[in-house]
Amino acid sequence: MAPVVDTLRLTAEEASSLLERREVSPAELRAAYHDAIAARDGELHCFLRTVDEPGGDGVPIAIKDVISTKGVETTAGSRILAGYVPVFDSAVAEKVKAAGLQLLGKTNTDEFAMGSSTENSAFGPTRNPWDPSRVPGGSGGGTAAAVSAGLAPWGLGSDTGGSIKQPSALCGNVGLRPTYGSVSRYGVVAFASSLDQIGPVAKTVRDVALLYSIVAGRDPRDSTTAELPETPQLPEGDSLAGMRLAVPKQVGALEAIDPGVRSAFEGALELARELGAEVRECDLPLSYRYGMPCYYLVAPAEASSNLARYDGVRYGLRTSARSYDEMVERTRDDGFGPEPKRRIMLGTYALSAGYYDAYYVQAQKVRTLLIREHREALEGVDAIVTPTSPTVAFPLGDKTADPLAMYACDLLTIPSCLAGLPGLSIPCGLSEGLPVGLQLIGRQFGENALFHVGHALEQALGFDTVPTRWRT
Ligand code: GLN
């Protein structure tokens, strides 16, 4: 019997209209995705666990395993949370359920979302659907790979310094890191609270805008959320007339950017001009120089504080011992992998008396400068454009022995995260047969402008999101 739908191509919007017209039932649709998971997830390992119980009657969805789901184990990719079953839903899980979406499962992530390749997951890496010998990016490699492989029409990820944008770029789909404060973090396993944001991943900009409209908005349980000044709009139209884009002049000199990535990026800029956009230059002199060191002080400092709650008493794993102190020590030693341990040490050091002013306070000052420099660069501009990732997907194992090389993957995504600004990554072509991402950085709460530019470019680019090896 022919499958009811082709999950490799079906968008969430199409799935929703099939359901509306009753051409497919909610159960048939869910079964089609579970069949795809059964066929391809053995190779890819996008899911840490799947859920197959009738939930809502809407479009299925995959959710990154840092997001708490009531009654469904949530581990954040860490052994220390193995066996932890939340007794409540995160705000975003509540919202997607209220919208009728059916949970397909929880997707793989670097442990506590710390990483850029999903290789730091305590439960084994995810593979890139375009080339399984390569990484899907990270930390949200599970969600991004699942969407590209047709294992879910869309999904939710979390982005602290690039974990939605970078895996979307490496897997050839669309990912949005929303403005800080537009989506509730209630019930999300905290990594670095002043940076973490939840956002959508999908095959099209319209799907991303739709899922964003479902999860965004103020939540009294997360005091950093705000009322959205504009209602999220589903983008239409294919013209960029009147839109102003700016390319940071530093991007031209960054040696880390691969020539193939650069040429796909430049091709997309040319297309933007043809669609009527004005493309100018902007200046972000501090961002690419100090963004990374600033992030690797602020994020580990916050992580060291957030991760202090894993003590073997309240959640997940507990290693038995003769005394309380020994139990906590052993649980942490057994439960945390090398990357969280490294971050806890870096963060504790940066926050310790005597070093606090030299490191943490200094990093906060730099962060303020980056906020200002982005604000200036965005004056009279709708979006800043850069490649999302300096390279295409790299082979598994390539950077695992060199943490600094892994950290460098987020060179282009980190500065705007520190500035709290929204970023949309769309696929803009191939290099070496692998997807290249284009990053659009908007003003605070400027998501609608990003959707508009992203959608028009997406139409003109005509990128095929189905990995080459599965095209028929
Ligand atoms: N790769 C970056 C890190 O390891 C960003 C991760 C993220 O956004 N969660 O911290």
XYZ file of C-alpha atoms and ligand atoms in Angstrom:
482
model
C 0.000 0.000 0.000
C 1.322 3.452 -0.872
C 2.064 5.661 2.141
C -0.601 8.274 2.869
C 1.863 11.135 2.705
C 5.481 11.719 1.704
C 6.898 12.873 5.042
C 10.176 13.914 3.385
C 8.347 16.659 1.510
C 5.238 17.406 3.536
C 5.295 20.770 5.316
C 3.392 21.362 8.544
C 1.124 23.768 6.708
C 0.284 21.113 4.092
C -0.220 18.506 6.817
C -2.605 20.846 8.565
C -4.705 21.388 5.453
C -4.808 17.636 4.732
C -6.213 17.186 8.234
C -8.671 20.007 7.776
C -9.965 18.567 4.510
C -10.110 15.150 6.198
C -7.930 13.639 3.476
C -5.861 12.078 6.209
C -6.768 11.323 9.807
C -4.660 12.450 12.794
C -3.840 8.798 13.530
C -2.777 8.089 9.930
C -0.571 11.135 9.915
C 1.068 10.173 13.189
C 1.564 6.628 11.905
C 3.261 7.951 8.757
C 5.865 9.735 10.891
C 6.342 6.745 13.166
C 6.906 4.612 10.047
C 9.530 7.088 8.852
C 11.175 6.982 12.275
C 11.178 3.178 12.182
C 12.750 3.238 8.722
C 15.444 5.884 9.209
C 16.084 6.659 12.852
C 18.128 3.528 13.424
C 20.809 5.121 11.267
C 20.327 8.745 12.348
C 19.425 8.600 16.059
C 17.400 11.818 16.105
C 15.097 10.616 18.869
C 16.022 9.691 22.423
C 12.505 8.300 22.852
C 9.312 8.283 20.880
C 5.782 8.651 22.150
C 2.962 6.780 20.521
C -0.182 7.535 22.390
C -3.092 9.444 20.902
C -2.678 13.022 22.048
C -4.165 15.876 20.080
C -5.639 15.716 16.614
C -3.287 18.155 14.912
C 0.070 18.103 13.151
C 2.755 15.956 14.852
C 5.790 17.625 16.423
C 9.238 16.681 17.793
C 10.536 18.360 20.944
C 14.156 18.737 22.045
C 14.903 16.822 25.219
C 15.769 19.928 27.245
C 12.061 20.827 27.223
C 9.970 19.248 29.997
C 7.044 17.134 28.905
C 4.651 15.832 31.531
C 4.869 12.080 31.976
C 7.595 11.719 29.320
C 11.190 11.249 30.426
C 13.259 14.405 29.903
C 17.034 14.023 30.192
C 18.634 17.032 28.436
C 20.983 14.467 26.900
C 22.538 13.810 30.308
C 22.947 10.719 32.409
C 22.349 12.790 35.524
C 18.726 13.218 34.446
C 18.220 9.639 33.258
C 14.878 8.426 34.533
C 13.590 11.906 35.304
C 9.913 12.102 34.360
C 8.528 15.633 34.787
C 5.247 15.921 36.654
C 4.401 19.087 34.733
C 4.587 20.476 31.196
C 6.868 23.325 30.205
C 4.999 26.410 28.989
C 5.834 25.602 25.360
C 4.722 21.969 25.697
C 1.468 23.219 27.183
C 1.014 25.583 24.265
C 1.683 23.045 21.525
C -0.691 20.602 23.215
C -3.361 23.284 23.543
C -2.959 23.844 19.791
C -3.663 20.132 19.277
C -0.161 19.141 18.134
C 0.728 15.481 18.646
C 4.054 14.792 20.382
C 6.140 12.323 18.347
C 9.028 12.139 20.775
C 11.979 13.827 22.421
C 14.988 14.649 20.286
C 18.672 14.224 20.917
C 20.831 17.087 22.149
C 24.326 17.757 23.371
C 24.339 17.277 27.136
C 22.555 20.293 28.676
C 22.631 21.858 25.182
C 26.395 22.330 25.461
C 27.934 21.696 22.092
C 27.762 22.276 18.357
C 27.555 18.760 16.958
C 25.250 16.659 19.224
C 28.290 14.452 19.889
C 28.210 15.531 23.554
C 24.935 13.678 24.109
C 25.413 11.030 26.801
C 23.273 8.739 24.644
C 25.307 8.772 21.442
C 25.448 11.213 18.536
C 22.871 12.060 15.877
C 23.931 11.799 12.243
C 23.347 14.259 9.423
C 20.646 13.061 6.992
C 22.589 14.516 4.040
C 25.663 12.464 4.878
C 25.524 10.141 7.901
C 29.298 10.288 8.333
C 28.839 13.946 9.306
C 27.360 15.771 12.298
C 23.965 17.488 12.170
C 25.288 20.456 14.154
C 24.220 21.128 17.688
C 23.134 21.255 20.247
C 19.740 20.751 18.606
C 20.988 18.237 16.048
C 18.183 15.803 16.888
C 15.349 18.156 15.967
C 17.066 19.561 12.867
C 18.011 16.127 11.522
C 14.506 14.785 12.260
C 12.906 17.566 10.208
C 15.296 17.057 7.275
C 14.832 13.302 7.322
C 11.031 13.566 7.293
C 10.762 12.118 10.797
C 8.796 15.170 11.972
C 7.296 18.065 10.017
C 8.570 20.538 12.574
C 10.061 20.727 16.025
C 11.133 22.859 18.921
C 14.715 23.545 19.891
C 16.564 25.806 22.293
C 19.242 28.292 21.396
C 21.761 29.751 23.817
C 24.529 30.628 21.371
C 23.388 29.029 18.128
C 21.772 25.679 18.922
C 18.744 26.247 16.690
C 20.338 28.296 13.920
C 23.516 26.270 13.394
C 21.941 22.764 13.196
C 19.258 24.140 10.868
C 22.017 25.475 8.640
C 23.927 22.177 8.668
C 20.790 20.101 7.987
C 19.306 22.404 5.323
C 16.164 23.605 7.038
C 14.776 26.765 8.599
C 15.351 27.657 12.258
C 14.392 30.658 14.330
C 16.013 31.813 17.523
C 13.408 34.297 18.757
C 14.057 37.594 20.516
C 15.106 36.977 24.116
C 11.952 37.255 26.199
C 9.438 36.373 23.510
C 9.052 32.677 24.418
C 8.650 31.361 27.959
C 11.492 29.310 29.439
C 9.221 27.916 32.162
C 9.904 24.188 32.414
C 12.968 24.234 30.177
C 16.170 22.725 31.576
C 18.282 25.829 32.148
C 21.736 26.203 30.609
C 22.464 29.965 30.641
C 19.318 31.778 31.655
C 20.148 35.197 30.197
C 20.719 33.607 26.791
C 18.420 30.554 26.484
C 15.477 30.883 24.079
C 13.081 28.285 22.701
C 12.296 28.360 19.006
C 10.944 26.482 15.990
C 12.629 24.415 13.282
C 10.789 23.464 10.068
C 11.151 23.106 6.299
C 9.729 26.522 5.436
C 9.757 30.038 6.827
C 5.943 29.990 6.951
C 5.955 26.860 9.127
C 8.508 28.468 11.423
C 6.366 31.607 11.678
C 3.299 29.493 12.443
C 4.976 27.512 15.217
C 6.471 30.720 16.602
C 2.976 32.224 16.769
C 1.847 29.183 18.785
C 4.616 29.323 21.406
C 5.398 33.045 21.737
C 3.979 35.502 24.229
C 4.156 36.642 27.811
C 4.032 34.073 30.579
C 3.763 35.176 34.211
C 5.852 32.122 35.192
C 8.872 33.499 33.317
C 9.413 37.076 34.414
C 11.759 37.767 31.497
C 8.959 37.330 28.934
C 7.206 40.298 27.397
C 3.984 40.983 25.540
C 4.810 40.862 21.810
C 4.555 44.347 20.317
C 3.455 42.865 16.962
C 1.317 39.814 16.229
C 3.382 37.207 14.337
C 2.472 37.267 10.640
C 2.626 34.423 8.141
C 4.793 35.856 5.363
C 3.486 36.196 1.811
C 4.849 37.850 -1.273
C 8.061 37.512 -3.171
C 9.393 41.049 -3.397
C 12.053 42.640 -1.243
C 11.374 46.138 -2.520
C 11.978 48.662 0.229
C 13.845 46.188 2.435
C 17.300 47.148 3.659
C 19.834 44.471 4.494
C 23.286 45.035 5.929
C 26.354 42.819 5.738
C 28.908 43.380 8.508
C 32.124 44.471 6.846
C 34.084 42.142 9.150
C 32.506 39.114 7.445
C 34.614 39.650 4.316
C 37.854 39.248 6.291
C 36.900 36.232 8.407
C 39.218 33.425 7.358
C 37.143 30.860 9.224
C 34.447 31.088 6.543
C 34.863 28.363 3.909
C 35.023 29.540 0.286
C 32.029 27.348 -0.655
C 29.954 28.870 2.156
C 31.023 32.333 1.078
C 30.022 31.813 -2.516
C 26.558 30.418 -1.635
C 26.121 33.389 0.709
C 27.129 35.878 -1.963
C 24.800 34.234 -4.464
C 21.911 34.746 -2.041
C 22.851 38.416 -1.566
C 22.824 38.894 -5.317
C 19.365 37.354 -5.447
C 18.196 39.660 -2.637
C 19.309 42.636 -4.730
C 17.436 41.268 -7.749
C 14.310 41.005 -5.591
C 14.610 44.702 -4.825
C 16.456 44.767 -1.501
C 19.057 47.389 -0.820
C 22.187 45.674 0.473
C 24.613 47.867 2.374
C 27.476 47.456 4.780
C 27.368 47.719 8.549
C 30.072 47.704 11.169
C 30.325 45.205 14.041
C 33.964 45.703 15.046
C 33.713 44.088 18.489
C 31.290 41.248 17.759
C 33.532 38.763 15.974
C 36.526 39.645 18.089
C 35.043 39.541 21.579
C 31.728 37.732 21.092
C 33.150 34.240 21.625
C 35.301 34.991 24.700
C 32.443 37.003 26.189
C 29.992 34.118 25.612
C 32.398 31.540 27.052
C 32.514 33.515 30.295
C 28.849 34.458 30.624
C 27.352 31.110 29.526
C 29.535 28.834 31.715
C 29.137 31.211 34.679
C 25.358 30.912 34.459
C 25.615 27.187 33.742
C 27.717 26.575 36.848
C 24.982 28.165 38.910
C 22.094 26.434 37.096
C 23.692 22.984 37.242
C 24.263 23.184 40.993
C 20.736 21.775 41.435
C 21.787 18.328 40.196
C 22.783 16.861 43.510
C 21.346 13.366 43.382
C 18.547 14.340 45.754
C 15.974 16.064 43.600
C 16.278 14.595 40.115
C 17.325 11.549 38.156
C 20.497 9.682 38.954
C 21.734 8.944 42.484
C 24.943 7.053 43.185
C 24.870 5.470 46.612
C 27.546 6.373 49.155
C 28.148 6.421 52.890
C 27.552 10.127 53.448
C 25.555 12.934 51.842
C 28.658 14.765 50.609
C 30.090 11.654 49.069
C 26.750 10.854 47.413
C 26.564 14.314 45.795
C 30.168 14.089 44.637
C 29.806 10.627 43.161
C 26.467 11.386 41.530
C 27.958 14.414 39.804
C 31.055 12.520 38.796
C 29.010 9.680 37.295
C 26.191 11.830 35.955
C 27.906 14.717 34.184
C 29.892 14.148 31.015
C 33.153 15.966 30.184
C 31.605 19.082 28.607
C 29.279 20.065 31.493
C 32.181 19.384 33.882
C 34.396 21.694 31.831
C 31.734 24.420 31.806
C 31.080 24.109 35.541
C 34.799 24.535 36.218
C 35.152 27.478 33.819
C 32.075 29.154 35.259
C 32.945 28.588 38.891
C 36.406 29.995 38.237
C 35.047 33.087 36.476
C 32.660 33.736 39.367
C 35.076 33.109 42.206
C 36.114 35.901 44.549
C 39.211 37.593 43.209
C 38.457 36.719 39.572
C 34.865 37.897 39.391
C 35.691 41.488 38.385
C 38.394 40.488 35.958
C 36.261 37.918 34.118
C 32.531 37.977 34.742
C 32.088 41.719 35.233
C 34.377 42.441 32.292
C 32.371 40.055 30.093
C 29.147 41.800 31.110
C 30.652 45.130 30.064
C 31.648 43.674 26.709
C 28.117 42.328 26.364
C 26.739 45.837 26.816
C 29.048 47.071 24.055
C 27.847 44.302 21.732
C 24.224 45.257 22.438
C 25.011 48.864 21.523
C 26.958 47.985 18.438
C 24.102 45.811 17.150
C 21.574 48.544 17.871
C 23.627 50.991 15.812
C 24.169 48.512 12.993
C 20.417 47.918 12.799
C 19.507 51.592 12.560
C 17.573 52.071 9.331
C 18.096 48.409 8.488
C 15.597 45.516 8.495
C 18.126 42.732 8.961
C 21.830 42.045 9.260
C 22.892 39.157 7.027
C 25.780 36.724 7.436
C 26.376 33.055 6.790
C 24.972 31.057 9.743
C 27.925 28.702 10.127
C 31.444 29.254 8.810
C 31.512 25.699 7.440
C 29.177 22.992 6.194
C 28.572 19.859 8.288
C 31.877 18.292 9.380
C 32.727 14.602 9.889
C 31.888 13.004 13.236
C 34.931 13.049 15.503
C 36.541 15.952 13.647
C 36.424 18.398 16.548
C 35.726 16.235 19.610
C 39.336 16.360 20.803
C 39.535 20.144 20.487
C 36.919 22.065 22.510
C 38.057 25.423 21.113
C 37.534 24.265 17.529
C 34.045 23.118 18.534
C 33.322 26.469 20.211
C 34.382 28.283 17.015
C 31.417 26.791 15.121
C 29.259 29.505 16.658
C 31.454 32.468 15.741
C 28.699 33.987 13.607
C 25.664 33.022 15.690
C 26.893 34.047 19.143
C 27.146 37.883 18.982
C 23.457 38.492 18.224
C 22.491 35.975 20.951
C 24.459 38.031 23.471
C 22.559 41.065 22.186
C 19.213 39.267 22.722
C 18.243 39.654 19.076
C 16.240 37.280 16.881
C 18.010 35.253 14.202
C 16.530 33.225 11.357
C 18.590 30.701 9.421
C 17.417 29.635 5.970
C 19.162 27.291 3.540
C 20.793 29.257 0.712
C 22.523 26.612 -1.380
C 24.975 23.735 -1.317
C 28.728 23.523 -0.922
C 30.427 20.150 -1.404
C 26.895 18.745 -1.729
C 25.990 19.918 1.779
C 23.590 22.688 2.871
C 24.756 26.236 3.595
C 22.749 28.486 5.913
C 22.075 32.202 5.654
C 21.497 34.045 8.922
C 19.158 37.037 9.146
C 19.485 39.015 12.378
C 16.628 41.337 13.228
C 15.753 44.041 15.666
C 14.329 43.203 19.068
C 10.859 41.714 18.370
C 11.537 42.205 14.648
C 10.579 38.596 13.777
C 8.000 39.667 11.174
C 10.646 41.452 9.093
C 12.820 38.317 9.259
C 9.893 36.149 8.130
C 9.193 38.508 5.235
C 12.802 38.613 4.002
C 13.348 34.904 4.677
C 10.194 33.873 2.827
C 10.876 36.008 -0.262
C 14.442 34.718 -0.467
C 13.312 31.138 0.114
C 10.875 31.379 -2.819
C 13.558 32.795 -5.113
C 16.252 30.346 -3.996
C 14.039 27.292 -4.479
C 16.251 25.185 -2.197
C 15.163 21.533 -2.098
C 15.132 20.511 1.576
C 15.079 16.779 0.810
C 18.593 15.359 1.287
C 20.021 14.449 -2.124
C 20.341 10.738 -1.387
C 16.587 10.410 -0.854
C 15.390 12.339 -3.888
C 13.427 10.342 -6.398
N 27.555 25.680 20.819
C 27.292 26.646 21.837
C 27.676 26.060 23.185
O 28.193 25.006 23.188
C 25.837 27.025 21.824
C 24.953 25.996 22.387
C 23.521 26.417 22.498
O 23.077 27.346 21.843
N 22.798 25.754 23.379
O 27.468 26.631 24.205
